[in-house]
Amino acid sequence: MNDVEAIVSKILTMQHSEMIDKEPERIMEFAVEYVGRNPNPILLEETDYARGGIHMKQKVLLMGGTGLVGRAIKESLSQAYDVVITAGHHEVEGGYQLQITDTDKLLEILERENPEIVISSLRGDFQAQYNFHVKLADWLSGKNKRLLFISTANVFDRDMSQPWTEEAQPSPESDYGKYKSDCEAMLTEKLSKQLIIFRLPSVWAPDCPRIQMLREYSTSRKPLSTYPNDYVNVTLSSQVGAYAEYVLTHDLKGIFHVGSTDMVDYYEFQKMVCDLLQIQYPAFALEDIPEKVYQAVIPARTEIPDALQITVMQVLETLGGRVIR
């Protein structure tokens, strides 16, 4: 019996190991890695295996892992989970290029990686995305697995008379809002308690695409449409990542609104960002909104600790380079 076989045999005799019922190939992966990094591998203790190596962490398939939100989620999860990412338009090291139209490749990746958790942070044609998620849900359904679906505040963009919390029923008007709402409903029907939904307002981070857009329009002097009297909440990509880590680690389920607990006029917020970063105001083209409206998804889930909640001012502080404490 060689060292790897001895380690596998020893693992299988551990009466209290949480991993005994996991797939045999995952146990073999752990054994090979353990032998490779330990001078006396046969001295394996149960505590070594309980702590596990990278291959014994729960595996997360993060689809859309190179976008702003995907990168933040990967950063938050990488220490505690084995994260494999996909990207739509380019190869990724240790991951996969996966187009939303290629459902056959999706199923191949799912079978090969067999993740315990799938996270969907995808973009692209709405009908293609919907069809993609139908295939994904069918594969996940009935298995001991979870899906985290990244959704949007736009599922409420038909009725902007008030901010909305998690228990409200979607009421979309835009094509984007309708797609996300339809996908939420389909996934809920197919997956029930296997499903987690994050609804996000506008997502910001230092030098994020929205800040780059402000800089570009400031330089070009082209008109930039904006929305005075439209009250929103905002989030940071890092907050989305922190929520993902907390919700998954604590096995929470259902819908979560991830964003600031307060609101701000969107036009005023854009000007605050410009002031903070010393960007000359773009040539704002003000849309006519005579009465106050709301595009805000306010977090109300009591399971989320105060440490993960943020305010508009804390978002601004982060964009300006200050660390939230």
Short mmCIF file of C-alpha atoms in Angstrom, two decimals:
data_model
loop_
_atom_site.label_atom_id
_atom_site.label_comp_id
_atom_site.label_asym_id
_atom_site.label_seq_id
_atom_site.Cartn_x
_atom_site.Cartn_y
_atom_site.Cartn_z
CA MET A 1 0.00 0.00 0.00
CA ASN A 2 1.50 3.39 -1.01
CA ASP A 3 1.16 6.61 1.00
CA VAL A 4 -1.89 7.89 -0.90
CA GLU A 5 -3.75 4.61 -0.47
CA ALA A 6 -2.82 4.59 3.22
CA ILE A 7 -4.19 8.11 3.70
CA VAL A 8 -7.45 7.23 1.93
CA SER A 9 -7.81 4.14 4.09
CA LYS A 10 -7.14 6.13 7.24
CA ILE A 11 -9.73 8.78 6.27
CA LEU A 12 -12.36 6.11 5.73
CA THR A 13 -11.81 4.79 9.24
CA MET A 14 -12.29 8.18 10.89
CA GLN A 15 -15.58 7.83 12.67
CA HIS A 16 -16.25 11.54 13.17
CA SER A 17 -14.96 13.10 9.98
CA GLU A 18 -17.59 15.33 8.35
CA MET A 19 -16.30 14.37 4.91
CA ILE A 20 -16.81 10.57 5.02
CA ASP A 21 -19.97 10.79 2.90
CA LYS A 22 -18.41 13.07 0.28
CA GLU A 23 -17.55 11.88 -3.22
CA PRO A 24 -14.65 9.37 -3.24
CA GLU A 25 -12.76 11.41 -5.84
CA ARG A 26 -12.71 14.41 -3.47
CA ILE A 27 -11.18 12.21 -0.75
CA MET A 28 -8.58 11.00 -3.22
CA GLU A 29 -7.77 14.61 -4.22
CA PHE A 30 -7.20 15.48 -0.58
CA ALA A 31 -4.99 12.44 -0.06
CA VAL A 32 -2.79 13.24 -3.07
CA GLU A 33 -2.37 16.86 -1.98
CA TYR A 34 -1.70 15.91 1.65
CA VAL A 35 1.00 13.43 0.67
CA GLY A 36 2.58 16.04 -1.58
CA ARG A 37 2.94 18.66 1.15
CA ASN A 38 3.72 16.59 4.25
CA PRO A 39 7.06 14.83 4.93
CA ASN A 40 5.36 12.17 7.10
CA PRO A 41 1.90 11.86 5.56
CA ILE A 42 1.07 8.62 7.32
CA LEU A 43 0.91 10.62 10.59
CA LEU A 44 -2.34 12.22 9.40
CA GLU A 45 -4.58 13.14 12.33
CA GLU A 46 -8.34 13.48 12.14
CA THR A 47 -7.99 17.17 12.93
CA ASP A 48 -5.83 17.58 9.81
CA TYR A 49 -8.58 16.13 7.69
CA ALA A 50 -11.33 18.06 9.47
CA ARG A 51 -9.45 21.27 8.69
CA GLY A 52 -9.04 19.95 5.17
CA GLY A 53 -6.99 21.16 2.29
CA ILE A 54 -8.17 23.37 -0.52
CA HIS A 55 -9.85 20.48 -2.29
CA MET A 56 -11.94 19.62 0.75
CA LYS A 57 -13.54 23.05 0.93
CA GLN A 58 -16.98 23.33 -0.54
CA LYS A 59 -16.67 23.98 -4.25
CA VAL A 60 -18.26 27.11 -5.70
CA LEU A 61 -18.82 27.56 -9.44
CA LEU A 62 -18.92 31.34 -9.91
CA MET A 63 -20.34 32.22 -13.31
CA GLY A 64 -19.45 35.75 -14.34
CA GLY A 65 -16.44 35.76 -12.07
CA THR A 66 -14.50 38.50 -13.89
CA GLY A 67 -17.09 41.28 -13.60
CA LEU A 68 -17.20 43.88 -10.83
CA VAL A 69 -19.56 41.85 -8.63
CA GLY A 70 -18.02 38.49 -9.54
CA ARG A 71 -14.51 39.62 -8.63
CA ALA A 72 -15.68 40.89 -5.25
CA ILE A 73 -17.52 37.65 -4.48
CA LYS A 74 -14.47 35.59 -5.46
CA GLU A 75 -12.24 37.68 -3.20
CA SER A 76 -14.61 37.20 -0.25
CA LEU A 77 -15.04 33.46 -0.74
CA SER A 78 -11.58 32.32 -1.79
CA GLN A 79 -10.26 31.69 1.70
CA ALA A 80 -13.14 29.50 2.87
CA TYR A 81 -14.26 27.94 -0.43
CA ASP A 82 -12.74 26.34 -3.50
CA VAL A 83 -13.87 28.84 -6.14
CA VAL A 84 -13.88 28.03 -9.86
CA ILE A 85 -14.90 30.86 -12.17
CA THR A 86 -16.28 31.21 -15.67
CA ALA A 87 -16.08 34.18 -18.03
CA GLY A 88 -18.06 34.78 -21.17
CA HIS A 89 -15.55 36.27 -23.58
CA HIS A 90 -12.07 35.12 -22.61
CA GLU A 91 -10.14 32.27 -21.06
CA VAL A 92 -9.54 32.40 -17.31
CA GLU A 93 -6.72 30.70 -15.45
CA GLY A 94 -8.02 27.71 -13.55
CA GLY A 95 -11.53 28.33 -14.87
CA TYR A 96 -13.62 28.18 -18.01
CA GLN A 97 -14.75 30.31 -20.89
CA LEU A 98 -18.51 29.81 -21.04
CA GLN A 99 -20.98 31.57 -23.32
CA ILE A 100 -24.58 31.82 -22.12
CA THR A 101 -25.70 30.20 -25.38
CA ASP A 102 -23.59 27.07 -24.78
CA THR A 103 -25.78 25.05 -22.44
CA ASP A 104 -24.08 21.81 -23.44
CA LYS A 105 -20.77 23.14 -22.13
CA LEU A 106 -22.55 24.37 -18.99
CA LEU A 107 -23.71 20.82 -18.26
CA GLU A 108 -20.23 19.43 -18.99
CA ILE A 109 -18.70 21.86 -16.49
CA LEU A 110 -21.32 21.08 -13.85
CA GLU A 111 -20.70 17.35 -14.20
CA ARG A 112 -16.91 17.78 -14.12
CA GLU A 113 -16.73 20.21 -11.18
CA ASN A 114 -19.81 18.98 -9.27
CA PRO A 115 -20.02 22.17 -7.17
CA GLU A 116 -21.94 22.36 -3.93
CA ILE A 117 -22.74 26.02 -4.67
CA VAL A 118 -23.33 27.83 -7.96
CA ILE A 119 -23.34 31.63 -8.16
CA SER A 120 -24.80 33.35 -11.22
CA SER A 121 -23.59 36.88 -11.94
CA LEU A 122 -24.10 36.82 -15.70
CA ARG A 123 -24.80 39.39 -18.39
CA GLY A 124 -25.98 39.16 -21.97
CA ASP A 125 -29.08 38.58 -24.06
CA PHE A 126 -32.05 38.19 -21.73
CA GLN A 127 -33.72 35.25 -23.49
CA ALA A 128 -30.41 33.39 -23.76
CA GLN A 129 -29.77 34.01 -20.06
CA TYR A 130 -33.22 32.73 -19.17
CA ASN A 131 -32.75 29.53 -21.18
CA PHE A 132 -29.31 29.08 -19.60
CA HIS A 133 -30.78 29.33 -16.11
CA VAL A 134 -33.52 26.82 -16.93
CA LYS A 135 -30.82 24.25 -17.78
CA LEU A 136 -28.86 25.18 -14.66
CA ALA A 137 -31.92 24.87 -12.39
CA ASP A 138 -32.87 21.51 -13.89
CA TRP A 139 -29.38 20.18 -13.12
CA LEU A 140 -29.42 21.54 -9.54
CA SER A 141 -32.99 20.54 -8.69
CA GLY A 142 -33.29 17.85 -6.04
CA LYS A 143 -29.57 17.79 -5.27
CA ASN A 144 -27.95 18.88 -2.02
CA LYS A 145 -26.72 22.06 -3.70
CA ARG A 146 -27.45 25.79 -3.65
CA LEU A 147 -27.76 28.58 -6.21
CA LEU A 148 -27.06 32.25 -5.49
CA PHE A 149 -28.70 34.34 -8.22
CA ILE A 150 -27.70 37.99 -8.61
CA SER A 151 -30.79 40.06 -9.39
CA THR A 152 -31.58 43.78 -9.46
CA ALA A 153 -33.61 46.65 -8.03
CA ASN A 154 -35.19 46.92 -11.49
CA VAL A 155 -37.65 44.16 -10.62
CA PHE A 156 -39.61 47.03 -8.99
CA ASP A 157 -39.26 49.66 -11.72
CA ARG A 158 -42.97 49.78 -12.63
CA ASP A 159 -43.97 51.10 -9.20
CA MET A 160 -41.54 53.70 -7.88
CA SER A 161 -43.91 55.15 -5.29
CA GLN A 162 -41.82 53.82 -2.37
CA PRO A 163 -38.66 51.89 -1.53
CA TRP A 164 -39.08 48.11 -1.33
CA THR A 165 -37.95 45.44 1.10
CA GLU A 166 -37.50 41.72 0.53
CA GLU A 167 -41.08 40.58 1.09
CA ALA A 168 -42.53 42.82 -1.66
CA GLN A 169 -43.73 41.26 -4.90
CA PRO A 170 -41.80 42.35 -8.02
CA SER A 171 -43.46 44.79 -10.39
CA PRO A 172 -41.13 45.33 -13.39
CA GLU A 173 -41.61 47.55 -16.42
CA SER A 174 -38.22 47.58 -18.17
CA ASP A 175 -37.08 44.62 -20.26
CA TYR A 176 -34.20 44.12 -17.82
CA GLY A 177 -36.52 44.14 -14.81
CA LYS A 178 -38.93 41.75 -16.51
CA TYR A 179 -36.15 39.30 -17.36
CA LYS A 180 -34.78 39.28 -13.81
CA SER A 181 -38.27 38.96 -12.30
CA ASP A 182 -39.18 36.09 -14.66
CA CYS A 183 -35.91 34.34 -13.85
CA GLU A 184 -36.47 34.78 -10.10
CA ALA A 185 -39.92 33.21 -10.44
CA MET A 186 -38.72 30.28 -12.56
CA LEU A 187 -35.79 29.54 -10.25
CA THR A 188 -38.01 29.76 -7.17
CA GLU A 189 -40.45 27.26 -8.68
CA LYS A 190 -37.71 24.81 -9.64
CA LEU A 191 -35.37 25.17 -6.65
CA SER A 192 -37.43 26.43 -3.71
CA LYS A 193 -35.20 26.36 -0.62
CA GLN A 194 -32.07 25.68 -2.67
CA LEU A 195 -32.26 29.25 -3.97
CA ILE A 196 -30.73 32.50 -2.69
CA ILE A 197 -31.49 35.79 -4.46
CA PHE A 198 -29.50 39.01 -4.04
CA ARG A 199 -31.23 42.14 -5.37
CA LEU A 200 -28.75 44.93 -5.97
CA PRO A 201 -29.05 48.67 -6.56
CA SER A 202 -26.22 50.42 -8.44
CA VAL A 203 -22.89 48.85 -7.49
CA TRP A 204 -19.84 51.05 -6.86
CA ALA A 205 -16.17 50.51 -6.11
CA PRO A 206 -13.03 52.65 -6.46
CA ASP A 207 -12.47 53.22 -10.20
CA CYS A 208 -15.53 51.14 -11.09
CA PRO A 209 -17.24 51.52 -14.50
CA ARG A 210 -19.63 54.17 -13.15
CA ILE A 211 -16.72 56.32 -11.99
CA GLN A 212 -14.91 55.76 -15.27
CA MET A 213 -18.06 56.92 -17.06
CA LEU A 214 -18.16 60.14 -15.01
CA ARG A 215 -14.53 60.81 -15.93
CA GLU A 216 -15.14 60.09 -19.63
CA TYR A 217 -18.19 62.35 -19.84
CA SER A 218 -16.40 65.05 -17.89
CA THR A 219 -13.63 65.04 -20.48
CA SER A 220 -15.77 64.68 -23.61
CA ARG A 221 -18.46 67.18 -22.49
CA LYS A 222 -21.09 65.00 -24.12
CA PRO A 223 -24.48 65.21 -22.34
CA LEU A 224 -24.91 62.66 -19.57
CA SER A 225 -28.51 61.85 -18.67
CA THR A 226 -29.23 61.87 -14.95
CA TYR A 227 -32.22 61.73 -12.69
CA PRO A 228 -32.90 64.41 -10.07
CA ASN A 229 -35.68 63.50 -7.66
CA ASP A 230 -34.94 59.79 -8.13
CA TYR A 231 -34.07 58.47 -4.68
CA VAL A 232 -31.92 55.35 -4.64
CA ASN A 233 -29.83 53.30 -2.33
CA VAL A 234 -26.36 52.18 -3.41
CA THR A 235 -23.96 49.38 -2.63
CA LEU A 236 -20.29 48.52 -2.83
CA SER A 237 -19.01 45.45 -4.63
CA SER A 238 -17.23 44.58 -1.39
CA GLN A 239 -20.55 44.61 0.47
CA VAL A 240 -21.98 42.13 -2.04
CA GLY A 241 -18.94 39.90 -1.47
CA ALA A 242 -19.29 40.12 2.31
CA TYR A 243 -23.01 39.29 2.10
CA ALA A 244 -22.24 36.27 -0.09
CA GLU A 245 -19.70 34.91 2.39
CA TYR A 246 -22.03 35.44 5.37
CA VAL A 247 -25.19 34.06 3.74
CA LEU A 248 -23.46 30.96 2.37
CA THR A 249 -21.49 30.21 5.53
CA HIS A 250 -24.59 30.55 7.71
CA ASP A 251 -26.76 28.58 5.26
CA LEU A 252 -29.34 31.36 4.92
CA LYS A 253 -31.99 31.16 2.22
CA GLY A 254 -34.40 33.35 0.32
CA ILE A 255 -34.22 36.93 -0.92
CA PHE A 256 -31.75 39.54 0.32
CA HIS A 257 -31.59 43.22 -0.61
CA VAL A 258 -27.94 44.22 -0.56
CA GLY A 259 -27.40 47.96 -0.31
CA SER A 260 -27.24 51.01 1.90
CA THR A 261 -29.85 51.35 4.61
CA ASP A 262 -30.52 54.96 3.59
CA MET A 263 -31.22 56.71 0.28
CA VAL A 264 -29.93 59.63 -1.76
CA ASP A 265 -31.00 61.64 -4.80
CA TYR A 266 -29.12 59.97 -7.67
CA TYR A 267 -28.11 63.23 -9.36
CA GLU A 268 -26.83 64.60 -6.06
CA PHE A 269 -24.92 61.39 -5.45
CA GLN A 270 -23.19 61.67 -8.81
CA LYS A 271 -22.14 65.21 -7.93
CA MET A 272 -20.89 64.04 -4.52
CA VAL A 273 -18.72 61.42 -6.23
CA CYS A 274 -17.35 64.05 -8.61
CA ASP A 275 -16.59 66.43 -5.73
CA LEU A 276 -14.92 63.66 -3.75
CA LEU A 277 -12.69 62.56 -6.63
CA GLN A 278 -12.11 66.06 -8.02
CA ILE A 279 -13.86 65.27 -11.30
CA GLN A 280 -15.25 68.26 -13.14
CA TYR A 281 -19.02 67.87 -13.41
CA PRO A 282 -20.04 66.34 -16.74
CA ALA A 283 -22.60 68.15 -18.88
CA PHE A 284 -25.52 66.65 -17.00
CA ALA A 285 -28.77 66.40 -18.96
CA LEU A 286 -31.46 66.44 -16.29
CA GLU A 287 -34.45 64.21 -16.90
CA ASP A 288 -37.76 65.77 -15.89
CA ILE A 289 -39.01 63.98 -12.78
CA PRO A 290 -41.51 66.39 -11.17
CA GLU A 291 -42.20 64.29 -8.06
CA LYS A 292 -39.97 62.24 -5.82
CA VAL A 293 -39.65 58.60 -6.96
CA TYR A 294 -37.78 55.65 -5.50
CA GLN A 295 -35.56 52.99 -7.01
CA ALA A 296 -34.32 51.51 -3.78
CA VAL A 297 -34.12 47.97 -2.41
CA ILE A 298 -33.79 48.40 1.33
CA PRO A 299 -32.28 45.54 3.38
CA ALA A 300 -34.65 44.28 6.08
CA ARG A 301 -33.51 40.70 6.80
CA THR A 302 -32.84 40.54 10.53
CA GLU A 303 -30.31 37.68 10.17
CA ILE A 304 -27.75 40.05 8.63
CA PRO A 305 -25.48 41.57 11.33
CA ASP A 306 -25.07 45.33 11.67
CA ALA A 307 -21.41 44.99 10.73
CA LEU A 308 -22.42 44.18 7.15
CA GLN A 309 -24.79 47.14 6.81
CA ILE A 310 -23.59 50.37 5.23
CA THR A 311 -24.82 53.91 4.61
CA VAL A 312 -24.52 56.21 1.61
CA MET A 313 -21.82 58.15 3.44
CA GLN A 314 -19.80 54.97 4.00
CA VAL A 315 -20.03 54.21 0.29
CA LEU A 316 -18.64 57.66 -0.46
CA GLU A 317 -15.88 57.23 2.11
CA THR A 318 -14.81 53.99 0.44
CA LEU A 319 -14.82 55.57 -3.01
CA GLY A 320 -12.58 58.27 -1.58
CA GLY A 321 -10.12 55.75 -0.23
CA ARG A 322 -11.18 55.57 3.39
CA VAL A 323 -11.66 52.17 5.05
CA ILE A 324 -15.07 51.42 6.60
CA ARG A 325 -14.77 50.26 10.21
#
